[in-house]
mmCIF file of C-alpha atoms in Angstrom:
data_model
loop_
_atom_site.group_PDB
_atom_site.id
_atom_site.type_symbol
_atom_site.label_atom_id
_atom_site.label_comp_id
_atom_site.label_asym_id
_atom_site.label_seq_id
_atom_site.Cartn_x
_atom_site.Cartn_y
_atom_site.Cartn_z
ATOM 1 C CA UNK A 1 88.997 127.309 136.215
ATOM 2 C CA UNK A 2 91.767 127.374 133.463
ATOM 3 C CA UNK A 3 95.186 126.134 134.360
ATOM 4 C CA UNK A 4 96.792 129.515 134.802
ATOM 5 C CA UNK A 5 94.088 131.025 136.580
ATOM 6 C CA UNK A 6 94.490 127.908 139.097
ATOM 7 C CA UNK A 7 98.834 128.672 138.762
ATOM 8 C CA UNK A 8 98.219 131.621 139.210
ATOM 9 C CA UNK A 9 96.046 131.163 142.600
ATOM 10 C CA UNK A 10 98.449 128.688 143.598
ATOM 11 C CA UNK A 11 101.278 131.369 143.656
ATOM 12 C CA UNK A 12 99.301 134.054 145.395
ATOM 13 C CA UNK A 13 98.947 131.472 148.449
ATOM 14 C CA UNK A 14 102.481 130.124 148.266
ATOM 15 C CA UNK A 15 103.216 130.325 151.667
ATOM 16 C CA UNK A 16 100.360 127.659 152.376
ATOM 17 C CA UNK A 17 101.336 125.401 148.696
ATOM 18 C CA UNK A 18 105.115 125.552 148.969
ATOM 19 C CA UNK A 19 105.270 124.437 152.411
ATOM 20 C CA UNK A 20 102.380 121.833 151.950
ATOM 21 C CA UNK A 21 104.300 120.325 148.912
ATOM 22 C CA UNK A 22 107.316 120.289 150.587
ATOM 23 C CA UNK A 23 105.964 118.548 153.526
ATOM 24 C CA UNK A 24 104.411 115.891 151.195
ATOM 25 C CA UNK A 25 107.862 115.182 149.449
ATOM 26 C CA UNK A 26 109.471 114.582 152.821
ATOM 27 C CA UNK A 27 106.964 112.666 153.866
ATOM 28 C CA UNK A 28 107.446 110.339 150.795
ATOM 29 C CA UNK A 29 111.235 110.521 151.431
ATOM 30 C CA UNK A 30 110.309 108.831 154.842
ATOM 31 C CA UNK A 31 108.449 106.207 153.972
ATOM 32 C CA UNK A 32 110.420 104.916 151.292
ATOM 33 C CA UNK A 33 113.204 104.974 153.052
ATOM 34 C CA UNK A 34 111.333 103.719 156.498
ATOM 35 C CA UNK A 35 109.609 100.410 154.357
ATOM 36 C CA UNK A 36 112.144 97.915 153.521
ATOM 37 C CA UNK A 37 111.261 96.154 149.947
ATOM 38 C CA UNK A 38 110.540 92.684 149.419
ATOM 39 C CA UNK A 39 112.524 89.669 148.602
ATOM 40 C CA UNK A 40 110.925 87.240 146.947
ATOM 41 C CA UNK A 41 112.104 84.023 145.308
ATOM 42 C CA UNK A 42 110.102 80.550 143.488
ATOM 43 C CA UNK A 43 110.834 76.996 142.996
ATOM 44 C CA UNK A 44 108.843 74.509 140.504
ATOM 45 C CA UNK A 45 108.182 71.085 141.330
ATOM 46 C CA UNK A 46 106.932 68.192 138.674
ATOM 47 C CA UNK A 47 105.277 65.347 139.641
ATOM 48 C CA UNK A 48 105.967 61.973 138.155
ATOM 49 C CA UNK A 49 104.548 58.514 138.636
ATOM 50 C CA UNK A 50 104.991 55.077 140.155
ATOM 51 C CA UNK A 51 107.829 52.868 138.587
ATOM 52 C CA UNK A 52 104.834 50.467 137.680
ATOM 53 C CA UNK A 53 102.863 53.489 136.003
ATOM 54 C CA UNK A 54 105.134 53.472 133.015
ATOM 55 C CA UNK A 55 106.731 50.337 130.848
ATOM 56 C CA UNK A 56 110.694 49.789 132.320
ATOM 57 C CA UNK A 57 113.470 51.758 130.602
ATOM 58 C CA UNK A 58 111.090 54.038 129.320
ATOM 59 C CA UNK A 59 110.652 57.964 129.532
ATOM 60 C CA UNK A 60 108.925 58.623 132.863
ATOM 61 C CA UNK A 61 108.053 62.320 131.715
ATOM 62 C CA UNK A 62 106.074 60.549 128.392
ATOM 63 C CA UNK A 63 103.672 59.405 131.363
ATOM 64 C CA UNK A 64 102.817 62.723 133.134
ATOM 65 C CA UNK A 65 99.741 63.607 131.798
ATOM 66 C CA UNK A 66 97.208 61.965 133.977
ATOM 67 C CA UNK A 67 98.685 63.212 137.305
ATOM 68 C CA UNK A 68 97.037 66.603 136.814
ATOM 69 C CA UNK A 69 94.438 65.867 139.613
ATOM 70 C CA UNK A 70 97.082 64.594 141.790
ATOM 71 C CA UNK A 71 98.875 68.166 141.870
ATOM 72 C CA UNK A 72 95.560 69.504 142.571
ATOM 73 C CA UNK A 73 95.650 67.587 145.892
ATOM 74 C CA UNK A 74 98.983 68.231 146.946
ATOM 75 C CA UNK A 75 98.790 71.661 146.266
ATOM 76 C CA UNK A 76 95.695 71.647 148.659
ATOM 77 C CA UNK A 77 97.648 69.766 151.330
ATOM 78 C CA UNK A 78 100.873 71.955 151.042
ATOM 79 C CA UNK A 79 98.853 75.336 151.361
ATOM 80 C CA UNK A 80 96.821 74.419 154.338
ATOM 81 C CA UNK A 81 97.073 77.488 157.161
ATOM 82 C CA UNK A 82 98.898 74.845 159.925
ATOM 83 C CA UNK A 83 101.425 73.582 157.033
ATOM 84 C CA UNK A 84 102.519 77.075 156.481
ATOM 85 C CA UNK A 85 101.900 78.687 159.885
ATOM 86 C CA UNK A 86 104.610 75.591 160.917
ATOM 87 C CA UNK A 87 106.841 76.875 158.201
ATOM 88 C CA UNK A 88 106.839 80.533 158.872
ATOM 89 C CA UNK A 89 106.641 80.438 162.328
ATOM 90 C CA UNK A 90 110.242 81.678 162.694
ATOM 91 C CA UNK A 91 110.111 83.998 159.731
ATOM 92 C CA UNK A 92 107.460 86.689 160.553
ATOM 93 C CA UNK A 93 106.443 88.701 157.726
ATOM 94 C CA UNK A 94 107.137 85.829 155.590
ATOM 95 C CA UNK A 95 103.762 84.773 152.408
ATOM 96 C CA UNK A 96 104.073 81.612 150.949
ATOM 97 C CA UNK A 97 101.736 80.758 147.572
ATOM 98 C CA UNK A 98 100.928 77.268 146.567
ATOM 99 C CA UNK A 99 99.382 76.662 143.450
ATOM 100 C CA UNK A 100 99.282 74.755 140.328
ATOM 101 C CA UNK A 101 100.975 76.227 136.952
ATOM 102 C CA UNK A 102 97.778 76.433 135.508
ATOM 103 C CA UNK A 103 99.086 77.339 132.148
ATOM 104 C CA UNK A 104 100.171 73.983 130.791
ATOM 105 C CA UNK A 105 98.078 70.593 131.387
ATOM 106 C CA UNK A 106 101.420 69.207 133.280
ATOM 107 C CA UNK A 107 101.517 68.173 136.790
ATOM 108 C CA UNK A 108 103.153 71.498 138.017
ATOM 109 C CA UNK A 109 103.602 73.192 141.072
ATOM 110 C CA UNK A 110 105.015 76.274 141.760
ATOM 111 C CA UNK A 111 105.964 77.501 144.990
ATOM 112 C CA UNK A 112 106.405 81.113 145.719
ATOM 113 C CA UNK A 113 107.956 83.084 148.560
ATOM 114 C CA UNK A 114 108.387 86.525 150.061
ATOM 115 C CA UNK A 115 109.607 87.798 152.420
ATOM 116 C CA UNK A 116 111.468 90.747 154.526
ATOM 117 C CA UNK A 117 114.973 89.666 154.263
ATOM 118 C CA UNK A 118 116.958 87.518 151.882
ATOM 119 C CA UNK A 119 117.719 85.159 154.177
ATOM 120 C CA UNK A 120 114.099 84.128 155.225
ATOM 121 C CA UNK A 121 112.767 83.771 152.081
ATOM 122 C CA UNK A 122 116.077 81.316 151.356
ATOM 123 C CA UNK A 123 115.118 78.920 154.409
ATOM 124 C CA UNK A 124 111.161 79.351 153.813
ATOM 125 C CA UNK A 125 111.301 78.129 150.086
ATOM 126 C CA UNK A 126 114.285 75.090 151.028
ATOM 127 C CA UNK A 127 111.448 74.333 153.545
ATOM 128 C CA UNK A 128 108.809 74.471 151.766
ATOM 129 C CA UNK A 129 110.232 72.013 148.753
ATOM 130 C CA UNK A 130 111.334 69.555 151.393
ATOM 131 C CA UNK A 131 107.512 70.022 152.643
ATOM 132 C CA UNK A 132 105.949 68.947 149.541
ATOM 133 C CA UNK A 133 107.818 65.561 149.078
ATOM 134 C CA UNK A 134 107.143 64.862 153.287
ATOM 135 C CA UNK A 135 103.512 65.762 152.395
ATOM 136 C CA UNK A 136 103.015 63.447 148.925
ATOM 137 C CA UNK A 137 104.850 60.550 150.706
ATOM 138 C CA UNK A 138 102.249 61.121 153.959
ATOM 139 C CA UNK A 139 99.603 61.166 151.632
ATOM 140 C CA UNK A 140 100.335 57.925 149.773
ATOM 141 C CA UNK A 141 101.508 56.296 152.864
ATOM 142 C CA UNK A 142 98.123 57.108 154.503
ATOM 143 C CA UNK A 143 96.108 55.199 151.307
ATOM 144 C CA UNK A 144 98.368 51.937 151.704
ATOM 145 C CA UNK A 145 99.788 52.073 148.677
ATOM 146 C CA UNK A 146 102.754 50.213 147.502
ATOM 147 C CA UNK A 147 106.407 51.791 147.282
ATOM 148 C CA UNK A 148 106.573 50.939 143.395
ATOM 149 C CA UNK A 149 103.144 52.714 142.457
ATOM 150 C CA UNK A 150 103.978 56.329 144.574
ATOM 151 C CA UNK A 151 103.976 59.038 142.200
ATOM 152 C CA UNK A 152 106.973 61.495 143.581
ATOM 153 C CA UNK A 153 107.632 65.249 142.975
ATOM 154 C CA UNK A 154 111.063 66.174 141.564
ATOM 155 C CA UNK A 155 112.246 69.988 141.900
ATOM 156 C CA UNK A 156 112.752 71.523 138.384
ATOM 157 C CA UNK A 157 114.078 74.969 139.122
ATOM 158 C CA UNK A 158 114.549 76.446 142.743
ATOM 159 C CA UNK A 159 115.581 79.941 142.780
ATOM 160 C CA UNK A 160 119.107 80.908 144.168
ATOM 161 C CA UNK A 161 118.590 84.429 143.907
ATOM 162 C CA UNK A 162 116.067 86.604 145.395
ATOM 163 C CA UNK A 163 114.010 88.990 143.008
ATOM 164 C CA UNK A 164 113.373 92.653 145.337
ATOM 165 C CA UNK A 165 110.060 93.748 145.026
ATOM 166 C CA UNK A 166 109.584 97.165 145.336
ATOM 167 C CA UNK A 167 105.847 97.507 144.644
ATOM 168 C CA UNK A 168 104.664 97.891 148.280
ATOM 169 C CA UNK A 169 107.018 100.548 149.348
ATOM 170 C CA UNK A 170 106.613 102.442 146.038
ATOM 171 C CA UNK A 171 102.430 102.048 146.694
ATOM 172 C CA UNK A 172 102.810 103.739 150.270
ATOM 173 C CA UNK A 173 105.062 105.858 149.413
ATOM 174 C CA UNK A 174 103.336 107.468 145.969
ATOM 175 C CA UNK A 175 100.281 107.479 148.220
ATOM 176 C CA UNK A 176 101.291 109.165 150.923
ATOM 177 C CA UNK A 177 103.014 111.849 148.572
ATOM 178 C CA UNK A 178 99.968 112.069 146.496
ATOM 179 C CA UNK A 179 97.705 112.782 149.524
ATOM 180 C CA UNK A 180 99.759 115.378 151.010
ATOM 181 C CA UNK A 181 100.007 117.490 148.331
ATOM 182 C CA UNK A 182 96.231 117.423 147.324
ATOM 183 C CA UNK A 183 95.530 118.197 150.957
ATOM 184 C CA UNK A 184 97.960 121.156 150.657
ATOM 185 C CA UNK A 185 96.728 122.334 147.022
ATOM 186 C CA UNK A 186 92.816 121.621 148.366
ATOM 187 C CA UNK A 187 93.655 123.924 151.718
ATOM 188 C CA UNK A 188 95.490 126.668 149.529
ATOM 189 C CA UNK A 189 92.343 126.895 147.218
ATOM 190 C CA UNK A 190 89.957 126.758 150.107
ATOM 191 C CA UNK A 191 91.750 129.884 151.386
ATOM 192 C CA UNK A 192 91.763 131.755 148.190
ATOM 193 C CA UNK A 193 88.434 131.023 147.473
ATOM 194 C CA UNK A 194 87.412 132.852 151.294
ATOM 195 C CA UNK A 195 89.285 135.697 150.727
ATOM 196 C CA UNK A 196 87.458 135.511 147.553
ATOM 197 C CA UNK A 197 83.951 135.769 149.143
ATOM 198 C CA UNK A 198 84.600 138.070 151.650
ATOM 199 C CA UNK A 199 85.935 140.634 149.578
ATOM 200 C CA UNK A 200 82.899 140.100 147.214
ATOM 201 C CA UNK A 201 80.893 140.653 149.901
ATOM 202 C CA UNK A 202 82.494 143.783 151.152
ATOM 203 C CA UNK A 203 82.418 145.311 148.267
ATOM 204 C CA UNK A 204 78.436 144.625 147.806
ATOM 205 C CA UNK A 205 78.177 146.472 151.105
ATOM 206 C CA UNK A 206 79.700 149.218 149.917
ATOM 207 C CA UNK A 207 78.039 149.517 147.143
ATOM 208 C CA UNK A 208 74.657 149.567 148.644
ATOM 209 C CA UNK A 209 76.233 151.723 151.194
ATOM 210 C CA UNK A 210 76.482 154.467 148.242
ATOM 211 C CA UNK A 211 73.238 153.929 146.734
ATOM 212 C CA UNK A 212 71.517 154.677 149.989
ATOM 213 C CA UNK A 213 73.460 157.956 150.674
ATOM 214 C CA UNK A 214 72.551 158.721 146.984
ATOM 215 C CA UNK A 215 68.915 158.455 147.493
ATOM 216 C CA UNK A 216 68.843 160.645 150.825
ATOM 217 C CA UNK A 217 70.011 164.040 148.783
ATOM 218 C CA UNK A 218 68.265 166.986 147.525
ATOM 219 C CA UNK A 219 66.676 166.352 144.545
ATOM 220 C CA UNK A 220 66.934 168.518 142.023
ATOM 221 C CA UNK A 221 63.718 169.758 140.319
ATOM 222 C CA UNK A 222 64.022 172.896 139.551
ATOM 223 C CA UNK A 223 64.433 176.165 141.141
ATOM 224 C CA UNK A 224 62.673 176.742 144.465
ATOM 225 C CA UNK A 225 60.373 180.315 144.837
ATOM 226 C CA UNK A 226 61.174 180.922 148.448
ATOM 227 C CA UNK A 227 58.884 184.184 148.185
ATOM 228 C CA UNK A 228 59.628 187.936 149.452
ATOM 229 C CA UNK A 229 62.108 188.482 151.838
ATOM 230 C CA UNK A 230 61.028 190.077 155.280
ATOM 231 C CA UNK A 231 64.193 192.249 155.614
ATOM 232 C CA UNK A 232 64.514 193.326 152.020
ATOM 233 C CA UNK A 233 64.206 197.090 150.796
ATOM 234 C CA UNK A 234 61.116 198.459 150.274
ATOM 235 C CA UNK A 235 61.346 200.232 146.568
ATOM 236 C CA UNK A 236 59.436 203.079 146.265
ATOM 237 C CA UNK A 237 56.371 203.609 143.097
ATOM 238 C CA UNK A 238 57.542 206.090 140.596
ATOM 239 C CA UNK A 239 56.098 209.289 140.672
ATOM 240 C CA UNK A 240 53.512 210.025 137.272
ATOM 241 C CA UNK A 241 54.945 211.719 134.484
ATOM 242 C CA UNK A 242 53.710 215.103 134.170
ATOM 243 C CA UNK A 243 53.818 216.713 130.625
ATOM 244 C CA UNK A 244 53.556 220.909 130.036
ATOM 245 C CA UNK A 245 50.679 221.983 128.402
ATOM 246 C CA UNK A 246 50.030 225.470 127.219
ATOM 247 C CA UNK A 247 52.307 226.849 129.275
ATOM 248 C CA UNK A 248 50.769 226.127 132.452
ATOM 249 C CA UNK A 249 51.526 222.590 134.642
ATOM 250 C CA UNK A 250 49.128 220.507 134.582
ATOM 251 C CA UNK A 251 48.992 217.350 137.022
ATOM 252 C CA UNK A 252 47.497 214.082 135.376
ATOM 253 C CA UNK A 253 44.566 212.588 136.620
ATOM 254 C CA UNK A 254 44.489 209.537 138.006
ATOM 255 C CA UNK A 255 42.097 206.706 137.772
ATOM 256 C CA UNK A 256 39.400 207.241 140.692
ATOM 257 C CA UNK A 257 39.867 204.463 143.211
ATOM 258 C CA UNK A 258 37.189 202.036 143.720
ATOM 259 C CA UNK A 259 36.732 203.898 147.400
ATOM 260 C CA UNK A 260 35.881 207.023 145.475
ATOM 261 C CA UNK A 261 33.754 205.544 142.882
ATOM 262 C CA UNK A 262 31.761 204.676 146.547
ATOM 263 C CA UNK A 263 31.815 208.246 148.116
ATOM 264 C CA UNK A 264 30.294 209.915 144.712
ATOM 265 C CA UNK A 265 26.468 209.251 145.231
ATOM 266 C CA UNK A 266 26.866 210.314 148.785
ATOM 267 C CA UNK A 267 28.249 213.434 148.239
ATOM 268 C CA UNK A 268 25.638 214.393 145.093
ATOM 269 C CA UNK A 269 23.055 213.809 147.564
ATOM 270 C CA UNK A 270 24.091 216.247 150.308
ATOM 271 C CA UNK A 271 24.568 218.623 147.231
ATOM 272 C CA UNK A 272 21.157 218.358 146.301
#
């Protein structure tokens, strides 16, 4: 179907498409309105290691290139489901992401946070950061090791700001709209395509309808010879010319009958 022909089917069933699509863009209205965005904010962490790890008065950051497996265990420790279900407990509706900055061989970790409100995802990531350093110290602490060898995580950049994320509500809400109005458009072409069928069909029944009474009149082959009529007027013979001959009338002769041709011999014979 070509895109006017489809316009053009749409219009004839307005009263089921217009109402359908403006149902859908209400409906859209509502939900974006009804789901409240996202606020999400990130902090960065660096680890760096033990006073003994490095030569004194030297560059500490020079020395953080072997503590890539050590962020791979502290991020595992941090993002454990009772570490963060203790952290969110009195934020519901709060995600929390641990991972390692996987982009760069350095000793990264990045900590992200979202959230309903501004203000939860504020005290989840200040949380969270203070977490990480409680959780590396536990860690060490649990292996014996000395004070001076402890690597320690330093926060780089902590977000003061929240970023709002608007991807979820703008999902529902484009899907919602979306589904509407294809349910709308699908129920206003069903329709059309009915009436469609049904007038197909009634005109297919009258069309056979006209054949038949076709086929069930006279037919016309020719004139008809319905015979003599009963109550029609005898005409009567015409009388035999007679001609004058010599003066005197003479009657013409008629052709003997074959009922006289079969009285002659009788009558020579009583003659004789």
């Amino acid at each position: 179907m070509s895109l006017i022909a489809t316009l053009r089917m749409l219009w004839h069933r307005w009263y089921i498409t217009f109402p359908g699509l403006l149902l859908a863009g209400l409906c859209a209205a509502g939900i974006w309105y009804t789901v409240p965005p996202s606020y999400e904010r990130s902090a960065t962490e660096l680890l760096l290691p033990g006073k003994n790890d490095y030569p004194v008065g030297s560059n500490p950051l020079l020395y953080v290139g072997g503590l890539t497996s050590s962020a791979d265990v502290l991020t595992r420790a941090v993002s454990a489901d009772n570490v963060l279900k203790e952290v969110t407990k009195d934020h519901p509706g709060t995600d929390v992401t641990v991972q390692r900055d996987g982009s760069t061989s350095t000793p990264l970790i990045v900590i992200t946070v979202t959230s309903k409100t501004n203000a939860d995802a504020r005290d989840v990531l200040s949380a969270m950061v203070a977490r990480t350093a409680s959780e590396l110290s536990a860690l060490q602490e649990s292996q014996h090791i000395k004070t001076t060898d402890r690597i320690t995580v330093e926060p780089i950049t902590v977000a003061t700001k929240s970023t709002l994320q608007q991807r979820t509500r703008l999902v529902l809400t484009v899907a919602a709209g979306a589904a509407l109005a294809a349910l709308a458009l699908l129920i206003a072409a069903l329709t059309e395509g009915l009436s469609r069928k049904r007038r197909r069909r009634a005109d297919a029944v009258e069309a056979s309808a006209a054949d038949g009474l076709a086929d069930d009149g006279p037919a016309d082959d020719g004139p008809v010879d319905a015979g003599p009529a009963d109550d029609a007027p005898a005409v009567a013979a015409p009388l035999p010319t007679v001609r004058p001959s010599s003066g005197f009338p003479t009657r013409r002769r008629s052709r003997p009958s074959a009922a006289d041709r079969s009285r002659a011999p009788s009558m020579t014979t009583r003659r004789a």
